[in-house]
Amino acid sequence: MLIMKRRDFVKKASIGAAGSAILAGCGSSEDEGGAAAVQTRPRINWRLTSSFPRALDTIYGAAEVLADRISKLTDGRFQIRSFQAGELVPYDQVLETVRKGTVPIGHSASYYFVGLNPALAFDCTVPFGLTARQYNAWMYYGDGLKLTREIFADFNILNFPGGNTGTQMGGWFRNQVNSLADLRGLRMRIPGLGGKVMDEMGVTVQVLAGGDIYPALERGTIDATEWSGPYDDEKLGFYQVAHNYYYPGWWEPGPGLSFYVNRKAWNALPSDYQAALEAAAAEANVGMMASYDAKNPAALARLLQNDVQLRKFPDDLMLEAERIARDLQEREAAADPSYRRIYESYSSWRKNSNRWFSTSELTYATFAFRHT
Amino acid sequence: MLIMKRRDFVKKASIGAAGSAILAGCGSSEDEGGAAAVQTRPRINWRLTSSFPRALDTIYGAAEVLADRISKLTDGRFQIRSFQAGELVPYDQVLETVRKGTVPIGHSASYYFVGLNPALAFDCTVPFGLTARQYNAWMYYGDGLKLTREIFADFNILNFPGGNTGTQMGGWFRNQVNSLADLRGLRMRIPGLGGKVMDEMGVTVQVLAGGDIYPALERGTIDATEWSGPYDDEKLGFYQVAHNYYYPGWWEPGPGLSFYVNRKAWNALPSDYQAALEAAAAEANVGMMASYDAKNPAALARLLQNDVQLRKFPDDLMLEAERIARDLQEREAAADPSYRRIYESYSSWRKNSNRWFSTSELTYATFAFRHT
């Protein structure tokens, strides 16, 4: 417990250099500080295009948290109206739409857009990547925001951290997976980098959109599917047709969502509206994590009342997946210097923070969470 | 990975009821929504009294993050000037000073004020309490903010979550502690509830202010001291005179800091300034955690280059400490119905979230952090 008077501190402490720890700024101009108490605040109306359906209320809800706060901060003068995936554009057109400025702001998961630039994955998550807390530290106080913004500059976009799900679950399996060998020939719905790793481990990877997964799992066209965590998974009802619920979702250890803002639209905002957007994004960021952390425990408890068995992925599978994931990333880095730059920042951040996170935080959690 | 189009979702999902997940509001009035684009925004200057010295730049820095953001949000019209502990009032007078309105806003750790009401500890942390993420979930999306605000209402204060240190370290010991029995007769500087638990385990508890600890540890007047985490501990130099660095700090598993706002001062603010304060507090909240998570790993690495040995508290000590801590809280709850109310909310939140936190998040962390 920190208890000290000011005079105490100067006795011994080496005074910290950084007196002011401010979240990374992003181009807000200086306060004008003029004497006028009467000013003009423009009315601005934006549409926001989300990559998520409204029914996934936690992840979609971050856009509403953002819009509500910005409205309150500007006495209703800067209004943002949120649209769910498919209302304005499909979920995978959000980046392109904001790039063009057709819609000035979006909310998405940047790993949807690795086809445009593989390094965009680091704005969200990669297999065996950072946890939610490590990610926020890297984004706000490491090079994360700086480096991801360099990538987004190519798309005429300014990105802001805008939520996290925490470590997702590994998904729903009709049969048990007791070793790496059990993956061979398994038909699993898993997109993205996780799917690439699974493919190298012998899985027959299927990519199905949300609504097609349940019937495929029910009919046995697929043997397994991943999705998100208990609260979101429960809505899709997978527990009714596959009873083995595996963890951890090593391909999504702490997915960060992002708000995308078109740079031209950003530059046209008054500086206090820019500040409003930045502060509201930070609030949405902490709020989504808290919301998932509030809802997932109860959802998991409900799922466990439905013949669901919690199962841990076997060690040999985890180790092999980690090896393959690192190898995929190393190959990408060898082929692309701009990928290497952000990959190295991200990887060394992870490596350098492991010892600290493995001491107090992990040891306490292991002890405290044993009461299940 | 969540990928779906809107039409997919309606095929199977039970639509979530809560379409809008908003961080708990706190009395901001409705947007006035009037047509006038020209308005009057008052100039307001507040002083903020912190319980922390400027040299502890991360925890003190949250006040500067708050002030800087509020200034930007209001075009410099709402200014908050931060003062470190002792400049306006001593660290332990912050609550009383804000209560009286002498200073309209403070930043502190509510466990400093358990003498006024023991239940104030839940606004910060208790031995074997919530982790930082569990705490945010309870505060923002459980009953935490509501219940702590009921307590603070007695002090004419509105509280806002304003930062977290994460699980602190267990502190610096001149000799090894290999079992519970080794605590008997040990002279340790540890204030608060942690000190009460240590006392029941046979420790001779000492309470020393920050600047008096180092010389006492150097001379051998005390055998051990706790303080905070690596980044803050390093500044006080304990590693030079005690080489056994224990973890975890089970008495401070996720201390939440708070901003205190005098209710009369709050009520006098225009609603957009209230919104600015609330959003800036949320940003400071996520920012302090990220800042500690960025700084602690490097500080720990530096400490380990100075003959520091990381050591885990023995299991029998942890179990006995947990038993005693629970017992202390149960006794308090038996004597005080208002304490019981918040204790039960806090405890059931912890209990109900353990299973979820012990699955994906903990299993992934245990695996990923093993590379140390």
XYZ file of C-alpha atoms in Angstrom:
744
model
C 0.000 0.000 0.000
C 1.408 3.317 -1.120
C 1.366 5.771 1.721
C 3.690 8.687 1.728
C 3.912 12.365 2.213
C 5.659 14.477 -0.323
C 8.602 15.203 1.942
C 9.024 11.485 2.528
C 9.486 10.789 -1.081
C 12.314 13.147 -1.807
C 14.337 11.439 0.921
C 14.947 8.389 -1.185
C 13.224 8.332 -4.506
C 14.806 9.027 -7.819
C 12.231 11.330 -9.277
C 10.442 9.859 -12.294
C 11.087 11.740 -15.463
C 7.661 11.435 -16.966
C 5.493 13.721 -14.905
C 2.584 13.437 -17.205
C 1.321 10.162 -18.561
C -1.146 10.939 -21.258
C -2.766 8.499 -23.611
C -1.158 8.796 -27.002
C -2.473 11.880 -28.699
C -3.582 11.810 -32.271
C -3.389 15.171 -33.801
C -5.756 17.178 -31.660
C -4.675 20.734 -32.132
C -3.687 22.895 -29.204
C -6.383 24.421 -27.104
C -7.042 27.793 -28.560
C -7.526 29.247 -25.112
C -9.121 32.418 -26.396
C -11.004 34.700 -24.120
C -14.338 34.414 -25.882
C -16.937 32.592 -23.821
C -19.359 32.498 -26.705
C -18.432 30.252 -29.591
C -19.849 28.419 -32.540
C -20.071 24.669 -32.304
C -21.092 23.121 -35.602
C -23.807 20.528 -35.973
C -22.274 17.370 -37.385
C -24.100 14.160 -38.215
C -22.137 11.030 -38.991
C -23.159 7.517 -39.836
C -21.135 4.656 -38.367
C -20.883 1.304 -40.102
C -20.223 -1.643 -37.796
C -18.932 -5.075 -38.781
C -21.229 -6.617 -36.200
C -24.935 -7.354 -35.950
C -26.954 -5.537 -33.328
C -27.857 -8.881 -31.768
C -24.228 -9.271 -30.649
C -25.018 -6.461 -28.290
C -21.687 -6.264 -26.440
C -19.409 -5.892 -29.428
C -21.927 -3.889 -31.445
C -22.717 -1.875 -28.331
C -19.296 -0.220 -28.327
C -20.465 1.903 -31.258
C -23.465 3.013 -29.229
C -21.318 3.780 -26.190
C -19.152 5.931 -28.443
C -22.077 7.730 -30.055
C -23.878 8.342 -26.778
C -20.805 9.793 -25.099
C -19.938 12.040 -28.041
C -23.462 13.379 -28.093
C -23.316 14.182 -24.378
C -19.880 15.775 -24.735
C -21.089 18.122 -27.444
C -24.554 18.958 -26.129
C -26.018 16.885 -28.938
C -24.265 18.793 -31.693
C -22.036 15.951 -32.902
C -24.324 13.011 -33.571
C -23.271 9.565 -34.716
C -25.873 7.068 -35.840
C -24.781 3.432 -35.788
C -25.687 0.862 -38.414
C -25.160 -2.824 -37.996
C -23.350 -5.053 -40.464
C -25.227 -5.270 -43.738
C -27.338 -2.182 -43.278
C -24.952 0.139 -45.104
C -22.282 -2.310 -46.274
C -21.348 -5.910 -45.463
C -19.103 -6.554 -42.465
C -16.032 -7.025 -44.641
C -16.466 -3.730 -46.516
C -16.141 -1.476 -43.483
C -12.494 -0.569 -43.985
C -12.912 0.149 -47.684
C -16.030 2.210 -47.069
C -14.322 4.388 -44.466
C -11.228 4.648 -46.672
C -13.343 6.116 -49.461
C -15.153 8.368 -47.030
C -18.566 7.117 -48.091
C -19.122 6.634 -44.381
C -16.821 8.645 -42.085
C -16.471 6.118 -39.240
C -16.548 2.346 -38.804
C -16.142 -0.229 -36.055
C -14.497 -3.499 -36.923
C -11.915 -6.180 -36.225
C -8.838 -5.493 -38.299
C -8.013 -9.152 -38.867
C -10.928 -9.200 -41.293
C -8.712 -7.188 -43.632
C -5.455 -9.121 -43.726
C -6.092 -9.600 -47.442
C -5.364 -5.883 -47.856
C -2.280 -5.991 -45.627
C -1.322 -8.980 -43.450
C 0.093 -6.654 -40.795
C -3.409 -5.356 -40.046
C -3.805 -8.462 -37.880
C -1.658 -6.838 -35.180
C -4.300 -4.148 -34.743
C -6.614 -6.957 -33.595
C -4.950 -10.221 -32.574
C -2.803 -13.079 -33.844
C -2.517 -16.706 -32.657
C -0.544 -16.814 -29.390
C -0.509 -13.038 -29.304
C -1.018 -10.470 -26.571
C -3.704 -10.658 -23.898
C -6.148 -7.767 -23.595
C -4.032 -6.022 -20.962
C -0.773 -6.528 -22.823
C -2.480 -5.232 -25.956
C -3.707 -2.018 -24.329
C -0.248 -1.450 -22.867
C 1.361 -1.917 -26.281
C -1.214 0.253 -28.045
C -1.318 3.150 -25.593
C 2.154 3.130 -24.051
C 4.225 1.085 -26.472
C 4.564 1.495 -30.224
C 1.288 -0.225 -31.071
C -0.839 2.770 -31.920
C 2.007 4.476 -33.757
C 2.812 1.437 -35.897
C -0.761 0.441 -36.674
C -1.478 4.053 -37.630
C 1.350 3.942 -40.118
C -0.415 1.027 -41.792
C -3.827 2.659 -41.638
C -2.412 5.853 -43.133
C -2.205 3.909 -46.412
C -5.964 3.550 -46.187
C -6.636 7.160 -45.318
C -7.812 6.021 -41.892
C -7.043 6.935 -38.293
C -7.617 3.976 -35.959
C -8.575 4.050 -32.281
C -8.658 1.074 -29.901
C -12.340 0.346 -29.378
C -12.960 -2.718 -27.257
C -11.731 -6.217 -26.540
C -13.381 -9.581 -25.993
C -10.637 -11.091 -23.828
C -9.373 -14.591 -24.574
C -12.063 -16.322 -26.567
C -13.089 -19.947 -26.194
C -11.733 -22.671 -28.452
C -15.173 -23.636 -29.658
C -17.632 -26.483 -29.884
C -16.627 -30.039 -30.779
C -18.974 -32.975 -31.355
C -16.281 -35.360 -30.136
C -13.405 -35.078 -27.712
C -9.954 -34.006 -28.862
C -7.499 -35.846 -26.654
C -4.343 -35.245 -28.612
C -2.962 -33.475 -31.638
C -3.597 -36.641 -33.676
C -7.345 -36.292 -33.120
C -7.339 -33.152 -35.274
C -6.462 -35.041 -38.443
C -9.404 -35.010 -40.815
C -11.588 -33.046 -38.413
C -13.885 -30.692 -40.296
C -13.913 -27.405 -38.418
C -15.311 -24.011 -39.173
C -12.479 -21.609 -38.336
C -11.521 -18.620 -40.492
C -8.394 -16.466 -40.524
C -4.950 -17.239 -39.160
C -6.368 -19.757 -36.693
C -7.705 -21.648 -39.694
C -4.284 -21.600 -41.359
C -2.683 -23.083 -38.252
C -5.429 -25.694 -37.951
C -4.968 -26.567 -41.611
C -1.286 -27.298 -41.024
C -2.283 -29.564 -38.155
C -4.450 -31.658 -40.455
C -7.848 -30.034 -39.939
C -10.142 -29.718 -42.943
C -10.920 -26.058 -42.539
C -14.383 -24.792 -43.424
C -15.367 -21.183 -43.706
C -19.056 -20.642 -43.065
C -20.855 -17.433 -42.216
C -22.556 -17.178 -38.840
C -26.014 -18.378 -39.760
C -24.811 -21.432 -41.655
C -22.794 -22.904 -38.805
C -25.517 -24.284 -36.590
C -27.261 -26.387 -39.269
C -23.891 -27.715 -40.515
C -22.929 -28.729 -36.983
C -26.361 -30.227 -36.365
C -26.283 -32.325 -39.543
C -22.684 -33.368 -38.986
C -21.408 -31.628 -42.123
C -18.815 -30.160 -39.783
C -17.407 -31.664 -36.582
C -16.524 -28.456 -34.802
C -16.793 -24.695 -34.878
C -15.307 -21.787 -33.042
C -17.096 -18.519 -32.501
C -16.381 -16.197 -29.557
C -16.958 -16.562 -25.798
C -19.838 -17.941 -23.721
C -22.104 -14.916 -23.953
C -21.975 -14.649 -27.745
C -21.788 -18.407 -28.312
C -24.902 -19.035 -26.269
C -26.962 -16.963 -28.680
C -26.113 -19.211 -31.603
C -27.139 -22.299 -29.664
C -24.152 -24.533 -30.535
C -24.417 -26.190 -27.109
C -27.529 -27.950 -28.353
C -25.622 -29.944 -30.991
C -22.012 -30.160 -29.737
C -21.278 -30.712 -26.074
C -17.504 -30.429 -25.795
C -16.609 -26.795 -25.177
C -12.851 -26.366 -25.578
C -10.483 -23.702 -24.268
C -8.447 -21.613 -24.677
C -9.027 -19.961 -28.043
C -5.289 -19.590 -28.625
C -5.925 -17.957 -32.009
C -7.750 -15.069 -30.358
C -6.075 -14.396 -27.004
C -7.191 -10.770 -26.730
C -8.809 -9.447 -29.906
C -8.835 -5.682 -30.016
C -11.642 -3.999 -31.925
C -11.037 -0.649 -33.571
C -12.848 2.450 -34.632
C -11.793 3.604 -38.102
C -12.100 7.304 -38.882
C -11.647 8.711 -42.367
C -8.741 11.160 -42.148
C -10.394 13.858 -44.196
C -13.489 13.690 -42.016
C -11.258 13.738 -38.928
C -9.345 16.777 -40.092
C -12.603 18.630 -40.666
C -13.644 18.215 -37.025
C -13.100 21.011 -34.508
C -10.411 20.029 -32.026
C -12.865 19.553 -29.165
C -14.911 17.146 -31.291
C -11.708 15.266 -32.076
C -11.046 15.090 -28.353
C -14.590 13.850 -27.811
C -14.110 11.046 -30.283
C -10.786 10.022 -28.773
C -12.062 10.032 -25.186
C -15.252 8.214 -26.118
C -13.239 5.533 -27.919
C -11.141 4.962 -24.789
C -14.322 4.696 -22.720
C -15.785 2.225 -25.217
C -12.525 0.298 -25.057
C -12.582 -0.248 -21.286
C -16.359 -0.607 -21.344
C -16.530 -3.498 -23.812
C -13.990 -5.517 -21.849
C -15.896 -4.866 -18.628
C -19.169 -5.762 -20.278
C -17.885 -9.102 -21.584
C -16.295 -9.786 -18.202
C -19.665 -9.149 -16.595
C -21.725 -11.245 -19.016
C -19.493 -14.226 -19.791
C -19.491 -15.743 -16.283
C -23.267 -15.937 -16.126
C -23.506 -17.238 -19.694
C -20.963 -19.959 -18.946
C -22.932 -20.983 -15.866
C -26.088 -21.273 -17.970
C -24.290 -23.306 -20.640
C -22.992 -25.720 -18.026
C -26.568 -26.511 -17.091
C -27.060 -27.903 -20.621
C -24.870 -30.996 -20.669
C -21.872 -28.929 -21.777
C -18.422 -30.285 -20.869
C -15.584 -27.803 -20.440
C -12.390 -29.269 -21.899
C -8.864 -27.990 -22.165
C -6.946 -28.390 -25.423
C -4.225 -31.028 -24.950
C -0.661 -29.821 -24.439
C 0.761 -31.368 -27.612
C -1.840 -29.538 -29.676
C -1.064 -26.211 -27.983
C 2.679 -26.606 -28.467
C 2.399 -27.585 -32.108
C -0.067 -24.778 -32.817
C 2.286 -22.286 -31.225
C 5.209 -23.555 -33.300
C 3.224 -23.322 -36.528
C 1.840 -19.879 -35.716
C 5.315 -18.492 -35.034
C 6.560 -20.092 -38.233
C 3.770 -18.515 -40.286
C 4.580 -15.123 -38.827
C 8.310 -15.527 -39.392
C 7.697 -16.412 -43.038
C 5.478 -13.371 -43.472
C 8.126 -11.193 -41.838
C 10.835 -12.585 -44.113
C 8.786 -11.647 -47.152
C 7.658 -8.187 -46.072
C 9.841 -5.627 -44.248
C 6.848 -3.525 -43.180
C 5.257 -6.617 -41.613
C 8.563 -7.409 -39.928
C 8.711 -4.004 -38.309
C 5.391 -4.303 -36.497
C 5.816 -8.042 -35.892
C 9.072 -7.405 -34.077
C 7.589 -4.658 -31.927
C 4.610 -6.848 -31.042
C 6.701 -9.962 -30.397
C 9.293 -8.277 -28.247
C 6.519 -6.601 -26.254
C 4.991 -10.007 -25.584
C 8.325 -11.570 -24.745
C 9.404 -8.748 -22.462
C 6.170 -8.613 -20.532
C 5.787 -12.329 -19.918
C 7.949 -12.468 -16.820
C 6.074 -9.679 -15.104
C 2.652 -11.050 -16.022
C 3.678 -14.530 -14.871
C 4.511 -13.370 -11.340
C 1.923 -11.512 -9.235
C -1.012 -11.326 -11.598
C -0.927 -14.936 -12.814
C -0.041 -16.448 -9.456
C -2.805 -14.563 -7.716
C -5.325 -15.462 -10.418
C -4.370 -19.132 -10.303
C -4.894 -19.148 -6.553
C -8.036 -17.038 -6.422
C -9.868 -18.610 -9.364
C -9.404 -22.162 -8.058
C -12.796 -21.863 -6.309
C -14.958 -22.809 -9.266
C -13.851 -15.308 -35.086
C -17.197 -13.612 -35.390
C -18.181 -13.373 -39.026
C -21.779 -12.987 -39.978
C -24.133 -11.021 -42.025
C -27.241 -9.616 -40.516
C -29.559 -12.037 -42.303
C -27.459 -14.942 -40.992
C -28.024 -13.977 -37.469
C -31.791 -13.920 -37.475
C -31.800 -17.526 -38.683
C -30.741 -18.877 -35.348
C -29.963 -16.339 -32.731
C -32.178 -15.337 -29.911
C -31.911 -11.622 -30.198
C -30.245 -10.058 -27.192
C -32.490 -7.776 -25.247
C -29.938 -5.154 -24.374
C -29.271 -3.303 -27.595
C -27.322 -0.589 -25.946
C -24.532 -1.205 -23.502
C -23.665 2.096 -21.967
C -21.303 2.703 -19.106
C -23.287 3.481 -16.012
C -24.498 7.030 -16.196
C -24.249 9.388 -13.293
C -26.754 12.072 -13.520
C -25.847 13.817 -16.732
C -28.957 15.587 -17.823
C -30.518 14.968 -21.200
C -29.025 16.632 -24.214
C -30.853 19.846 -24.586
C -30.834 19.443 -28.352
C -31.810 23.024 -28.965
C -31.334 24.607 -32.347
C -28.913 27.298 -31.242
C -25.413 26.822 -32.632
C -24.051 29.631 -30.499
C -23.882 28.985 -26.786
C -22.197 30.074 -23.648
C -19.659 27.750 -22.120
C -18.515 28.921 -18.722
C -14.900 29.150 -17.664
C -14.344 26.875 -14.696
C -11.107 26.377 -12.805
C -10.788 23.556 -10.327
C -7.973 22.384 -8.137
C -7.481 18.633 -7.727
C -5.876 17.172 -4.629
C -4.131 13.851 -5.140
C -3.156 11.345 -2.465
C 0.014 10.602 -4.376
C 3.344 12.325 -4.921
C 4.217 13.503 -8.399
C 7.265 11.232 -8.362
C 4.942 8.217 -8.504
C 4.199 9.385 -12.000
C 1.878 6.573 -13.097
C -0.622 6.777 -10.269
C -0.302 10.534 -9.907
C -0.400 10.843 -13.697
C -4.041 9.749 -13.843
C -4.995 13.181 -12.496
C -3.042 14.808 -15.314
C -4.624 12.531 -17.927
C -8.014 13.584 -16.572
C -7.183 17.280 -16.532
C -5.617 17.267 -19.981
C -8.551 15.474 -21.557
C -11.140 17.717 -19.898
C -9.298 20.782 -21.122
C -9.255 19.461 -24.685
C -12.928 18.499 -24.501
C -13.951 21.978 -23.459
C -11.588 24.053 -25.601
C -9.688 24.969 -22.467
C -12.702 26.359 -20.644
C -12.841 23.746 -17.883
C -9.385 23.639 -16.348
C -8.252 21.343 -13.561
C -4.901 21.924 -11.886
C -3.460 18.940 -10.047
C -1.649 19.118 -6.733
C 0.335 16.273 -5.285
C -0.086 14.891 -1.778
C 0.882 17.446 0.815
C 0.660 20.499 -1.381
C -2.941 21.319 -0.465
C -3.645 18.649 2.158
C -1.975 15.418 3.307
C -2.759 12.224 1.407
C -5.192 11.026 4.046
C -7.240 14.240 4.076
C -8.356 14.048 0.454
C -11.789 12.583 1.119
C -12.570 15.017 3.914
C -11.373 17.972 1.861
C -13.576 17.072 -1.097
C -16.485 16.337 1.242
C -16.299 19.853 2.589
C -15.872 21.280 -0.899
C -12.695 23.114 0.017
C -11.299 21.429 -3.076
C -13.896 20.181 -5.591
C -12.087 17.058 -6.826
C -9.616 14.537 -5.474
C -7.815 11.389 -6.574
C -7.190 8.704 -4.017
C -7.350 5.073 -2.923
C -10.497 4.555 -0.886
C -8.933 2.006 1.454
C -7.122 4.936 3.068
C -10.485 5.891 4.549
C -11.775 2.695 6.126
C -11.659 4.531 9.438
C -14.609 6.597 8.204
C -16.492 3.580 6.868
C -14.967 0.096 6.559
C -17.022 -0.583 3.417
C -15.017 2.073 1.541
C -12.393 -0.646 1.037
C -14.559 -2.206 -1.669
C -14.150 0.920 -3.779
C -10.442 0.058 -3.894
C -9.484 -3.499 -2.964
C -9.562 -6.049 -0.149
C -7.318 -9.045 0.570
C -8.167 -11.860 -1.856
C -10.551 -9.556 -3.689
C -11.261 -8.891 -7.346
C -8.628 -8.584 -10.047
C -8.506 -5.388 -12.107
C -10.745 -6.822 -14.815
C -13.225 -8.307 -12.377
C -13.304 -4.978 -10.574
C -14.082 -2.957 -13.705
C -16.811 -5.433 -14.620
C -18.339 -5.146 -11.149
C -18.059 -1.351 -11.091
C -19.354 -0.604 -14.585
C -21.690 -3.506 -15.289
C -22.430 -4.948 -11.876
C -23.615 -3.159 -8.740
C -20.192 -1.806 -7.803
C -20.586 1.803 -8.838
C -24.140 1.958 -7.531
C -23.254 0.543 -4.110
C -20.049 2.510 -3.627
C -21.916 5.669 -4.603
C -24.452 4.993 -1.888
C -21.596 5.040 0.608
C -19.987 8.125 -0.889
C -23.317 9.943 -0.827
C -22.864 10.119 2.955
C -19.743 12.141 2.281
C -21.313 14.426 -0.286
C -19.090 12.839 -2.940
C -19.604 11.263 -6.350
C -16.906 8.673 -7.095
C -15.558 7.602 -10.500
C -13.238 4.680 -11.186
C -9.887 6.267 -11.976
C -7.120 3.720 -12.501
C -5.756 0.435 -11.265
C -2.302 -0.904 -10.454
C -3.068 -4.571 -11.152
C -1.978 -7.205 -8.655
C 0.790 -5.707 -6.591
C 3.890 -7.514 -5.406
C 4.165 -9.027 -1.934
C 7.163 -6.923 -1.066
C 10.772 -7.067 0.015
C 12.058 -9.506 2.630
C 15.566 -9.624 4.084
C 15.224 -13.368 4.608
C 13.298 -16.111 2.903
C 9.787 -17.063 4.009
C 9.451 -20.772 3.368
C 6.339 -21.462 5.372
C 3.641 -19.807 7.410
C 5.736 -20.454 10.526
C 8.467 -18.144 9.218
C 6.122 -15.182 9.633
C 6.057 -15.453 13.408
C 7.868 -12.492 14.926
C 8.726 -11.003 11.545
C 8.673 -7.211 11.672
C 6.974 -6.006 8.526
C 5.781 -2.635 7.326
C 2.300 -3.293 5.992
C -0.691 -1.007 6.645
C -4.408 -1.584 6.208
C -6.307 -4.846 6.027
C -3.230 -6.690 4.798
C -1.557 -5.667 8.033
C -4.487 -6.987 10.072
C -4.228 -10.358 8.358
C -0.452 -10.436 8.833
C -0.932 -9.578 12.495
C -3.182 -12.595 12.962
C -0.485 -14.738 11.355
C 2.070 -13.628 13.941
C 3.732 -10.736 12.147
C 4.743 -7.701 14.189
C 3.125 -5.108 12.009
C 4.811 -1.745 11.564
C 3.260 1.271 9.955
C 5.821 3.624 8.468
C 5.354 6.373 5.910
C 7.092 6.016 2.564
C 10.314 7.844 3.293
C 10.969 6.065 6.603
C 10.866 2.570 5.171
C 14.205 2.361 3.424
C 16.344 3.349 6.401
C 14.393 1.006 8.686
C 14.908 -1.873 6.279
C 18.566 -0.975 5.827
C 19.231 -0.841 9.579
C 17.262 -4.003 10.202
C 14.647 -2.260 12.344
C 12.171 -4.030 10.108
C 12.614 -7.340 8.282
C 10.263 -6.717 5.395
C 8.115 -4.147 3.669
C 5.502 -4.116 0.984
C 4.924 -1.173 -1.309
C 3.474 -1.531 -4.812
C 4.800 -3.156 -8.019
C 8.228 -3.192 -9.692
C 8.025 0.235 -11.313
C 7.088 2.087 -8.122
C 9.178 -0.133 -5.845
C 12.311 0.466 -7.871
C 12.166 4.176 -7.123
C 12.387 3.592 -3.392
C 15.430 1.374 -3.810
C 14.386 -1.474 -1.486
C 16.234 -3.950 -3.722
C 19.482 -2.536 -2.377
C 18.799 -3.734 1.165
C 16.410 -6.723 0.839
C 16.847 -9.220 -1.959
C 13.860 -11.522 -1.676
C 11.021 -10.094 -3.740
C 7.820 -11.970 -2.938
C 4.602 -12.372 -4.859
C 1.685 -12.164 -5.138
C 0.476 -9.202 -3.090
C -2.684 -11.011 -2.085
C -3.828 -8.024 -0.012
C -3.932 -5.836 -3.120
C -5.031 -8.016 -6.037
C -6.386 -5.165 -8.167
C -6.554 -1.848 -6.320
C -8.897 0.582 -7.987
C -8.166 4.269 -7.624
C -10.998 6.772 -7.623
C -11.731 10.345 -8.465
C -13.875 12.026 -5.810
C -16.085 14.910 -6.904
C -17.924 17.138 -4.462
C -21.624 16.768 -5.266
C -22.414 20.434 -5.054
C -19.558 21.255 -7.413
C -20.737 18.461 -9.709
C -24.288 19.722 -9.765
C -23.082 23.186 -10.727
C -21.381 21.873 -13.875
C -23.084 22.133 -17.270
C -24.080 18.676 -18.485
C -21.395 18.562 -21.178
C -18.720 19.322 -18.570
C -20.130 16.512 -16.446
C -19.870 14.252 -19.476
C -16.293 15.426 -20.010
C -15.360 14.511 -16.466
C -16.993 11.109 -16.710
C -15.383 10.227 -20.056
C -11.978 11.505 -18.974
C -12.168 9.403 -15.805
C -12.852 6.291 -17.881
C -9.902 7.128 -20.106
C -7.682 7.650 -17.062
C -8.934 4.332 -15.730
C -7.891 2.274 -18.745
C -4.801 4.422 -19.202
C -3.307 3.866 -15.745
C -3.631 0.103 -16.055
C -2.015 0.203 -19.492
C 0.739 2.456 -18.228
C 1.623 0.160 -15.314
C 1.436 -2.841 -17.629
C 3.894 -1.091 -19.942
C 6.332 0.002 -17.222
C 6.349 -2.894 -14.761
C 7.909 -5.493 -17.101
C 10.949 -3.328 -17.826
C 11.304 -2.348 -14.171
C 11.199 -5.989 -13.088
C 13.883 -6.846 -15.636
C 16.082 -4.077 -14.230
C 15.504 -5.228 -10.653
C 16.480 -8.769 -11.558
C 19.869 -7.484 -12.649
C 20.479 -6.403 -9.036
C 20.731 -9.685 -7.156
C 16.954 -9.727 -6.633
C 15.348 -13.152 -6.176
C 11.715 -13.573 -7.184
C 9.950 -15.793 -4.675
C 6.408 -17.063 -4.402
C 4.619 -17.002 -1.049
C 4.276 -20.564 0.246
C 0.907 -22.264 -0.121
C 0.222 -22.659 3.593
C 0.690 -18.925 4.076
C -1.668 -18.109 1.196
C -4.361 -20.460 2.468
C -4.188 -19.206 6.029
C -4.183 -15.587 4.900
C -7.254 -16.216 2.774
C -9.041 -17.879 5.677
C -8.258 -15.008 8.026
C -9.206 -12.352 5.471
C -12.585 -13.973 4.864
C -13.116 -14.273 8.591
C -12.349 -10.580 9.158
C -14.819 -9.619 6.460
C -17.497 -11.952 7.797
C -17.130 -10.435 11.259
C -17.409 -6.945 9.831
C -20.504 -7.969 7.877
C -22.100 -9.480 10.980
C -21.677 -6.181 12.821
C -22.767 -3.820 10.065
C -25.692 -4.411 7.685
C -24.530 -1.729 5.248
C -21.114 -3.398 5.043
C -22.836 -6.737 4.527
C -24.773 -5.439 1.554
C -21.746 -4.403 -0.457
C -19.619 -7.304 0.826
C -22.178 -9.770 -0.472
C -22.388 -8.119 -3.870
C -18.585 -8.038 -4.154
C -18.126 -11.608 -2.901
C -20.772 -13.149 -5.084
C -19.351 -11.295 -8.077
C -15.939 -12.808 -7.336
C -17.365 -16.257 -6.759
C -19.545 -16.208 -9.869
C -16.813 -15.010 -12.173
C -14.095 -17.406 -11.033
C -15.105 -20.264 -13.274
C -15.116 -18.142 -16.392
C -11.812 -16.452 -15.566
C -10.221 -19.818 -14.765
C -10.962 -21.246 -18.215
C -9.769 -19.454 -21.353
C -8.067 -16.410 -19.918
C -6.098 -18.166 -17.181
C -5.238 -21.231 -19.237
C -4.003 -19.130 -22.117
C -2.003 -16.864 -19.802
C -0.415 -19.817 -18.024
C 0.665 -21.239 -21.354
C 1.752 -18.002 -23.006
C 3.607 -16.510 -20.053
C 5.695 -19.631 -19.454
C 8.404 -18.146 -21.711
C 10.115 -16.015 -19.123
